[in-house]
Amino acid sequence: MSGIARLAAEIGYTVSGTDREESPTLEALRSAGIDARAGHGARAVPANAQTLVISSAVPPDNPERVAGAERGLEEIHRSELLAELMGARRGLAVAGAHGKSTTSGMLAVILDDPSACVGAVIAGGGGTGARWGDDPWFISEADESDRSLLNLVPEAAILLNVDLDHHAEYADVDEVAGVFARFLSRLPPDGLVIAGPDPRARALAAAAPCPARLIGPGEGAFCTPVDIADGGFTLVCADGRRRDVRLAVPGRHNVDNACAAIALADWCGVDLARAAERIAGFTGVGRRFELRGAAGGVTIVDDYAHHPAEVRATIAAARERSAGRVIVIFQPHLYSRTRALGPDFARELSAADLVIVTGIYAARESHDPTVSGRDIAEAVSGVPARYVDALDDVPGQVVPCLRAGDLVLTMGAGDVTRLGGDLVSEVERHINGGHFPSGDAS
């Protein structure tokens, strides 16, 4: 939403809007001249407003939606405005259950100066995930969570993977695959689809009405990463081209993300050498293994991981970057997801050395007393785990257990992201008081 607001304002729309609470994102929008306020209310809808743009997270009884309906204002979904903005350029979309934001950010760096609207803060976005560029390309995430990707008609697309994540929207993974299939069916015959190594993504790409490029390994791959190590890999193309690629972002999953971005950029006209040179400077997007600070030899990293597959990949990436212990503070996101995937979360979190699970971030869902983050904490096996309901209580629980060399991951799609600075401050307070390091992970 913030990215769309920024783009619309820059092309001449008068834009205002609200969010639930203050954030750096609202401040970034205000710096761009947008009337962005904390707190929803009917009075926030300007007298001269013509259109109300909403996300799927905004319920019908939101006071601004009610006021708009009473005044007869046009109401559109954010993806409809995104499609309008994207329509002025050559559209490139990145789809999949996991990795969309990072892959979009990689593609934006490789293409040099495209326009973009990404679900995370990106370089050049002024504190948002969007920017206008001088190149003809427009990169956008294609969001399957509410099926709004079906409003986009890109020229080419990446489909990274197919997985069941949004349990309130989809009955099973086959239904998810059906939506991705409909999305790919709208690609033009002279377009392109890039498919990650995920078998479901490959199958859907093969049925698309345009050529497909597959990321290896496997038969028929357009390109395959080999000699993979922390810090890079070698990309080998089926046509004989070969290039060493350096990566500043950790994790095996980011190797596949990079291959997909390079494969699409190659179709856009960026040669392999230039693509490798540019992606080496990519340091990530907001809330994707983002460094939040360090103190006393402890490193604090924040990540958006909110699905078991993402938790697994992020902990593995942390193991690459740290020889010390990996401490995870996990905030479950949505009651429906926690109910459906609780045991899977517990299994993946068991790869850490110490796990703290907090209360559930409800987001758009109503409170459900029958499911709790405690369920996940109690199911973690083989490593110490505890449940701490309130985020504000977490630093006091975690810091006494830390020691130099630890890497702490704050993880989840909710407001757990605000803990990074609090943890650094608490470690510094213990250092100044002569009480750090102390304790163990029990």
JSON list of N, CA and C in Angstrom, two decimals, residues 53-104:
[
{"chain": "A", "resi": 53, "resn": "VAL", "atom": "N", "xyz": [-8.80, 3.49, -2.07]},
{"chain": "A", "resi": 53, "resn": "VAL", "atom": "CA", "xyz": [-8.02, 2.30, -2.42]},
{"chain": "A", "resi": 53, "resn": "VAL", "atom": "C", "xyz": [-7.79, 1.50, -1.14]},
{"chain": "A", "resi": 54, "resn": "ILE", "atom": "N", "xyz": [-8.14, 0.23, -1.16]},
{"chain": "A", "resi": 54, "resn": "ILE", "atom": "CA", "xyz": [-8.05, -0.57, 0.05]},
{"chain": "A", "resi": 54, "resn": "ILE", "atom": "C", "xyz": [-7.23, -1.84, -0.21]},
{"chain": "A", "resi": 55, "resn": "SER", "atom": "N", "xyz": [-6.74, -2.42, 0.88]},
{"chain": "A", "resi": 55, "resn": "SER", "atom": "CA", "xyz": [-6.15, -3.75, 0.81]},
{"chain": "A", "resi": 55, "resn": "SER", "atom": "C", "xyz": [-7.14, -4.75, 1.39]},
{"chain": "A", "resi": 56, "resn": "SER", "atom": "N", "xyz": [-6.86, -6.02, 1.22]},
{"chain": "A", "resi": 56, "resn": "SER", "atom": "CA", "xyz": [-7.75, -7.05, 1.74]},
{"chain": "A", "resi": 56, "resn": "SER", "atom": "C", "xyz": [-7.78, -7.10, 3.26]},
{"chain": "A", "resi": 57, "resn": "ALA", "atom": "N", "xyz": [-6.83, -6.42, 3.90]},
{"chain": "A", "resi": 57, "resn": "ALA", "atom": "CA", "xyz": [-6.78, -6.42, 5.36]},
{"chain": "A", "resi": 57, "resn": "ALA", "atom": "C", "xyz": [-7.74, -5.40, 5.97]},
{"chain": "A", "resi": 58, "resn": "VAL", "atom": "N", "xyz": [-8.37, -4.57, 5.14]},
{"chain": "A", "resi": 58, "resn": "VAL", "atom": "CA", "xyz": [-9.27, -3.53, 5.65]},
{"chain": "A", "resi": 58, "resn": "VAL", "atom": "C", "xyz": [-10.70, -4.06, 5.65]},
{"chain": "A", "resi": 59, "resn": "PRO", "atom": "N", "xyz": [-11.32, -4.24, 6.82]},
{"chain": "A", "resi": 59, "resn": "PRO", "atom": "CA", "xyz": [-12.65, -4.84, 6.89]},
{"chain": "A", "resi": 59, "resn": "PRO", "atom": "C", "xyz": [-13.74, -3.87, 6.43]},
{"chain": "A", "resi": 60, "resn": "PRO", "atom": "N", "xyz": [-14.91, -4.38, 6.08]},
{"chain": "A", "resi": 60, "resn": "PRO", "atom": "CA", "xyz": [-16.00, -3.52, 5.60]},
{"chain": "A", "resi": 60, "resn": "PRO", "atom": "C", "xyz": [-16.45, -2.47, 6.60]},
{"chain": "A", "resi": 61, "resn": "ASP", "atom": "N", "xyz": [-16.28, -2.73, 7.92]},
{"chain": "A", "resi": 61, "resn": "ASP", "atom": "CA", "xyz": [-16.74, -1.76, 8.91]},
{"chain": "A", "resi": 61, "resn": "ASP", "atom": "C", "xyz": [-15.69, -0.73, 9.26]},
{"chain": "A", "resi": 62, "resn": "ASN", "atom": "N", "xyz": [-14.58, -0.72, 8.53]},
{"chain": "A", "resi": 62, "resn": "ASN", "atom": "CA", "xyz": [-13.59, 0.34, 8.72]},
{"chain": "A", "resi": 62, "resn": "ASN", "atom": "C", "xyz": [-14.27, 1.69, 8.53]},
{"chain": "A", "resi": 63, "resn": "PRO", "atom": "N", "xyz": [-14.07, 2.66, 9.43]},
{"chain": "A", "resi": 63, "resn": "PRO", "atom": "CA", "xyz": [-14.82, 3.92, 9.35]},
{"chain": "A", "resi": 63, "resn": "PRO", "atom": "C", "xyz": [-14.58, 4.69, 8.05]},
{"chain": "A", "resi": 64, "resn": "GLU", "atom": "N", "xyz": [-13.42, 4.52, 7.46]},
{"chain": "A", "resi": 64, "resn": "GLU", "atom": "CA", "xyz": [-13.17, 5.22, 6.20]},
{"chain": "A", "resi": 64, "resn": "GLU", "atom": "C", "xyz": [-13.91, 4.57, 5.04]},
{"chain": "A", "resi": 65, "resn": "ARG", "atom": "N", "xyz": [-14.02, 3.25, 5.07]},
{"chain": "A", "resi": 65, "resn": "ARG", "atom": "CA", "xyz": [-14.82, 2.57, 4.05]},
{"chain": "A", "resi": 65, "resn": "ARG", "atom": "C", "xyz": [-16.30, 2.91, 4.21]},
{"chain": "A", "resi": 66, "resn": "VAL", "atom": "N", "xyz": [-16.76, 2.98, 5.44]},
{"chain": "A", "resi": 66, "resn": "VAL", "atom": "CA", "xyz": [-18.17, 3.34, 5.68]},
{"chain": "A", "resi": 66, "resn": "VAL", "atom": "C", "xyz": [-18.44, 4.75, 5.18]},
{"chain": "A", "resi": 67, "resn": "ALA", "atom": "N", "xyz": [-17.52, 5.67, 5.50]},
{"chain": "A", "resi": 67, "resn": "ALA", "atom": "CA", "xyz": [-17.71, 7.06, 5.05]},
{"chain": "A", "resi": 67, "resn": "ALA", "atom": "C", "xyz": [-17.68, 7.15, 3.54]},
{"chain": "A", "resi": 68, "resn": "GLY", "atom": "N", "xyz": [-16.77, 6.40, 2.91]},
{"chain": "A", "resi": 68, "resn": "GLY", "atom": "CA", "xyz": [-16.68, 6.41, 1.46]},
{"chain": "A", "resi": 68, "resn": "GLY", "atom": "C", "xyz": [-17.96, 5.90, 0.81]},
{"chain": "A", "resi": 69, "resn": "ALA", "atom": "N", "xyz": [-18.52, 4.83, 1.39]},
{"chain": "A", "resi": 69, "resn": "ALA", "atom": "CA", "xyz": [-19.76, 4.26, 0.84]},
{"chain": "A", "resi": 69, "resn": "ALA", "atom": "C", "xyz": [-20.90, 5.25, 0.98]},
{"chain": "A", "resi": 70, "resn": "GLU", "atom": "N", "xyz": [-20.97, 5.94, 2.12]},
{"chain": "A", "resi": 70, "resn": "GLU", "atom": "CA", "xyz": [-22.04, 6.91, 2.33]},
{"chain": "A", "resi": 70, "resn": "GLU", "atom": "C", "xyz": [-21.95, 8.06, 1.35]},
{"chain": "A", "resi": 71, "resn": "ARG", "atom": "N", "xyz": [-20.73, 8.38, 0.94]},
{"chain": "A", "resi": 71, "resn": "ARG", "atom": "CA", "xyz": [-20.54, 9.50, 0.00]},
{"chain": "A", "resi": 71, "resn": "ARG", "atom": "C", "xyz": [-20.52, 9.03, -1.45]},
{"chain": "A", "resi": 72, "resn": "GLY", "atom": "N", "xyz": [-20.65, 7.74, -1.67]},
{"chain": "A", "resi": 72, "resn": "GLY", "atom": "CA", "xyz": [-20.68, 7.22, -3.04]},
{"chain": "A", "resi": 72, "resn": "GLY", "atom": "C", "xyz": [-19.34, 7.22, -3.73]},
{"chain": "A", "resi": 73, "resn": "LEU", "atom": "N", "xyz": [-18.25, 7.15, -2.96]},
{"chain": "A", "resi": 73, "resn": "LEU", "atom": "CA", "xyz": [-16.92, 7.15, -3.56]},
{"chain": "A", "resi": 73, "resn": "LEU", "atom": "C", "xyz": [-16.64, 5.81, -4.24]},
{"chain": "A", "resi": 74, "resn": "GLU", "atom": "N", "xyz": [-15.91, 5.88, -5.34]},
{"chain": "A", "resi": 74, "resn": "GLU", "atom": "CA", "xyz": [-15.42, 4.66, -5.97]},
{"chain": "A", "resi": 74, "resn": "GLU", "atom": "C", "xyz": [-14.47, 3.95, -5.00]},
{"chain": "A", "resi": 75, "resn": "GLU", "atom": "N", "xyz": [-14.59, 2.62, -4.88]},
{"chain": "A", "resi": 75, "resn": "GLU", "atom": "CA", "xyz": [-13.69, 1.84, -4.04]},
{"chain": "A", "resi": 75, "resn": "GLU", "atom": "C", "xyz": [-13.04, 0.77, -4.90]},
{"chain": "A", "resi": 76, "resn": "ILE", "atom": "N", "xyz": [-11.71, 0.72, -4.87]},
{"chain": "A", "resi": 76, "resn": "ILE", "atom": "CA", "xyz": [-10.99, -0.29, -5.65]},
{"chain": "A", "resi": 76, "resn": "ILE", "atom": "C", "xyz": [-9.96, -0.98, -4.77]},
{"chain": "A", "resi": 77, "resn": "HIS", "atom": "N", "xyz": [-9.60, -2.20, -5.15]},
{"chain": "A", "resi": 77, "resn": "HIS", "atom": "CA", "xyz": [-8.55, -2.93, -4.45]},
{"chain": "A", "resi": 77, "resn": "HIS", "atom": "C", "xyz": [-7.19, -2.39, -4.87]},
{"chain": "A", "resi": 78, "resn": "ARG", "atom": "N", "xyz": [-6.24, -2.46, -3.99]},
{"chain": "A", "resi": 78, "resn": "ARG", "atom": "CA", "xyz": [-4.90, -1.92, -4.27]},
{"chain": "A", "resi": 78, "resn": "ARG", "atom": "C", "xyz": [-4.32, -2.50, -5.56]},
{"chain": "A", "resi": 79, "resn": "SER", "atom": "N", "xyz": [-4.61, -3.78, -5.84]},
{"chain": "A", "resi": 79, "resn": "SER", "atom": "CA", "xyz": [-4.05, -4.41, -7.03]},
{"chain": "A", "resi": 79, "resn": "SER", "atom": "C", "xyz": [-4.59, -3.79, -8.32]},
{"chain": "A", "resi": 80, "resn": "GLU", "atom": "N", "xyz": [-5.77, -3.21, -8.26]},
{"chain": "A", "resi": 80, "resn": "GLU", "atom": "CA", "xyz": [-6.33, -2.54, -9.44]},
{"chain": "A", "resi": 80, "resn": "GLU", "atom": "C", "xyz": [-5.56, -1.28, -9.76]},
{"chain": "A", "resi": 81, "resn": "LEU", "atom": "N", "xyz": [-5.19, -0.51, -8.73]},
{"chain": "A", "resi": 81, "resn": "LEU", "atom": "CA", "xyz": [-4.37, 0.66, -8.97]},
{"chain": "A", "resi": 81, "resn": "LEU", "atom": "C", "xyz": [-2.96, 0.25, -9.38]},
{"chain": "A", "resi": 82, "resn": "LEU", "atom": "N", "xyz": [-2.44, -0.81, -8.76]},
{"chain": "A", "resi": 82, "resn": "LEU", "atom": "CA", "xyz": [-1.13, -1.31, -9.15]},
{"chain": "A", "resi": 82, "resn": "LEU", "atom": "C", "xyz": [-1.11, -1.70, -10.62]},
{"chain": "A", "resi": 83, "resn": "ALA", "atom": "N", "xyz": [-2.16, -2.37, -11.08]},
{"chain": "A", "resi": 83, "resn": "ALA", "atom": "CA", "xyz": [-2.24, -2.76, -12.49]},
{"chain": "A", "resi": 83, "resn": "ALA", "atom": "C", "xyz": [-2.24, -1.53, -13.40]},
{"chain": "A", "resi": 84, "resn": "GLU", "atom": "N", "xyz": [-2.94, -0.47, -12.97]},
{"chain": "A", "resi": 84, "resn": "GLU", "atom": "CA", "xyz": [-2.95, 0.77, -13.75]},
{"chain": "A", "resi": 84, "resn": "GLU", "atom": "C", "xyz": [-1.55, 1.37, -13.85]},
{"chain": "A", "resi": 85, "resn": "LEU", "atom": "N", "xyz": [-0.86, 1.41, -12.71]},
{"chain": "A", "resi": 85, "resn": "LEU", "atom": "CA", "xyz": [0.48, 1.97, -12.70]},
{"chain": "A", "resi": 85, "resn": "LEU", "atom": "C", "xyz": [1.44, 1.12, -13.53]},
{"chain": "A", "resi": 86, "resn": "MET", "atom": "N", "xyz": [1.31, -0.19, -13.41]},
{"chain": "A", "resi": 86, "resn": "MET", "atom": "CA", "xyz": [2.17, -1.12, -14.12]},
{"chain": "A", "resi": 86, "resn": "MET", "atom": "C", "xyz": [1.92, -1.06, -15.63]},
{"chain": "A", "resi": 87, "resn": "GLY", "atom": "N", "xyz": [0.68, -0.74, -16.00]},
{"chain": "A", "resi": 87, "resn": "GLY", "atom": "CA", "xyz": [0.30, -0.75, -17.41]},
{"chain": "A", "resi": 87, "resn": "GLY", "atom": "C", "xyz": [1.00, 0.27, -18.26]},
{"chain": "A", "resi": 88, "resn": "ALA", "atom": "N", "xyz": [1.60, 1.26, -17.63]},
{"chain": "A", "resi": 88, "resn": "ALA", "atom": "CA", "xyz": [2.31, 2.29, -18.38]},
{"chain": "A", "resi": 88, "resn": "ALA", "atom": "C", "xyz": [3.72, 1.84, -18.79]},
{"chain": "A", "resi": 89, "resn": "ARG", "atom": "N", "xyz": [4.17, 0.71, -18.27]},
{"chain": "A", "resi": 89, "resn": "ARG", "atom": "CA", "xyz": [5.51, 0.18, -18.56]},
{"chain": "A", "resi": 89, "resn": "ARG", "atom": "C", "xyz": [5.40, -1.27, -19.02]},
{"chain": "A", "resi": 90, "resn": "ARG", "atom": "N", "xyz": [6.54, -1.90, -19.25]},
{"chain": "A", "resi": 90, "resn": "ARG", "atom": "CA", "xyz": [6.58, -3.32, -19.60]},
{"chain": "A", "resi": 90, "resn": "ARG", "atom": "C", "xyz": [6.62, -4.11, -18.29]},
{"chain": "A", "resi": 91, "resn": "GLY", "atom": "N", "xyz": [5.56, -4.82, -17.99]},
{"chain": "A", "resi": 91, "resn": "GLY", "atom": "CA", "xyz": [5.41, -5.43, -16.68]},
{"chain": "A", "resi": 91, "resn": "GLY", "atom": "C", "xyz": [6.15, -6.75, -16.51]},
{"chain": "A", "resi": 92, "resn": "LEU", "atom": "N", "xyz": [6.81, -6.87, -15.37]},
{"chain": "A", "resi": 92, "resn": "LEU", "atom": "CA", "xyz": [7.47, -8.10, -14.94]},
{"chain": "A", "resi": 92, "resn": "LEU", "atom": "C", "xyz": [6.94, -8.42, -13.55]},
{"chain": "A", "resi": 93, "resn": "ALA", "atom": "N", "xyz": [6.43, -9.62, -13.36]},
{"chain": "A", "resi": 93, "resn": "ALA", "atom": "CA", "xyz": [5.84, -9.98, -12.07]},
{"chain": "A", "resi": 93, "resn": "ALA", "atom": "C", "xyz": [6.60, -11.13, -11.45]},
{"chain": "A", "resi": 94, "resn": "VAL", "atom": "N", "xyz": [6.70, -11.11, -10.12]},
{"chain": "A", "resi": 94, "resn": "VAL", "atom": "CA", "xyz": [7.35, -12.18, -9.38]},
{"chain": "A", "resi": 94, "resn": "VAL", "atom": "C", "xyz": [6.31, -12.82, -8.46]},
{"chain": "A", "resi": 95, "resn": "ALA", "atom": "N", "xyz": [6.03, -14.09, -8.69]},
{"chain": "A", "resi": 95, "resn": "ALA", "atom": "CA", "xyz": [5.01, -14.81, -7.95]},
{"chain": "A", "resi": 95, "resn": "ALA", "atom": "C", "xyz": [5.62, -15.98, -7.20]},
{"chain": "A", "resi": 96, "resn": "GLY", "atom": "N", "xyz": [4.83, -16.55, -6.27]},
{"chain": "A", "resi": 96, "resn": "GLY", "atom": "CA", "xyz": [5.29, -17.69, -5.49]},
{"chain": "A", "resi": 96, "resn": "GLY", "atom": "C", "xyz": [4.93, -17.51, -4.03]},
{"chain": "A", "resi": 97, "resn": "ALA", "atom": "N", "xyz": [4.93, -18.61, -3.31]},
{"chain": "A", "resi": 97, "resn": "ALA", "atom": "CA", "xyz": [4.59, -18.55, -1.89]},
{"chain": "A", "resi": 97, "resn": "ALA", "atom": "C", "xyz": [5.69, -17.91, -1.07]},
{"chain": "A", "resi": 98, "resn": "HIS", "atom": "N", "xyz": [6.94, -18.08, -1.49]},
{"chain": "A", "resi": 98, "resn": "HIS", "atom": "CA", "xyz": [8.08, -17.60, -0.72]},
{"chain": "A", "resi": 98, "resn": "HIS", "atom": "C", "xyz": [9.11, -16.96, -1.65]},
{"chain": "A", "resi": 99, "resn": "GLY", "atom": "N", "xyz": [9.73, -15.87, -1.17]},
{"chain": "A", "resi": 99, "resn": "GLY", "atom": "CA", "xyz": [10.86, -15.28, -1.89]},
{"chain": "A", "resi": 99, "resn": "GLY", "atom": "C", "xyz": [10.54, -14.17, -2.86]},
{"chain": "A", "resi": 100, "resn": "LYS", "atom": "N", "xyz": [9.28, -13.74, -2.91]},
{"chain": "A", "resi": 100, "resn": "LYS", "atom": "CA", "xyz": [8.90, -12.73, -3.91]},
{"chain": "A", "resi": 100, "resn": "LYS", "atom": "C", "xyz": [9.64, -11.41, -3.72]},
{"chain": "A", "resi": 101, "resn": "SER", "atom": "N", "xyz": [9.68, -10.91, -2.49]},
{"chain": "A", "resi": 101, "resn": "SER", "atom": "CA", "xyz": [10.27, -9.60, -2.26]},
{"chain": "A", "resi": 101, "resn": "SER", "atom": "C", "xyz": [11.77, -9.59, -2.57]},
{"chain": "A", "resi": 102, "resn": "THR", "atom": "N", "xyz": [12.47, -10.60, -2.09]},
{"chain": "A", "resi": 102, "resn": "THR", "atom": "CA", "xyz": [13.91, -10.65, -2.32]},
{"chain": "A", "resi": 102, "resn": "THR", "atom": "C", "xyz": [14.22, -10.80, -3.80]},
{"chain": "A", "resi": 103, "resn": "THR", "atom": "N", "xyz": [13.50, -11.66, -4.49]},
{"chain": "A", "resi": 103, "resn": "THR", "atom": "CA", "xyz": [13.75, -11.86, -5.92]},
{"chain": "A", "resi": 103, "resn": "THR", "atom": "C", "xyz": [13.41, -10.60, -6.71]},
{"chain": "A", "resi": 104, "resn": "SER", "atom": "N", "xyz": [12.34, -9.91, -6.32]},
{"chain": "A", "resi": 104, "resn": "SER", "atom": "CA", "xyz": [11.99, -8.64, -6.97]},
{"chain": "A", "resi": 104, "resn": "SER", "atom": "C", "xyz": [13.10, -7.62, -6.76]}
]
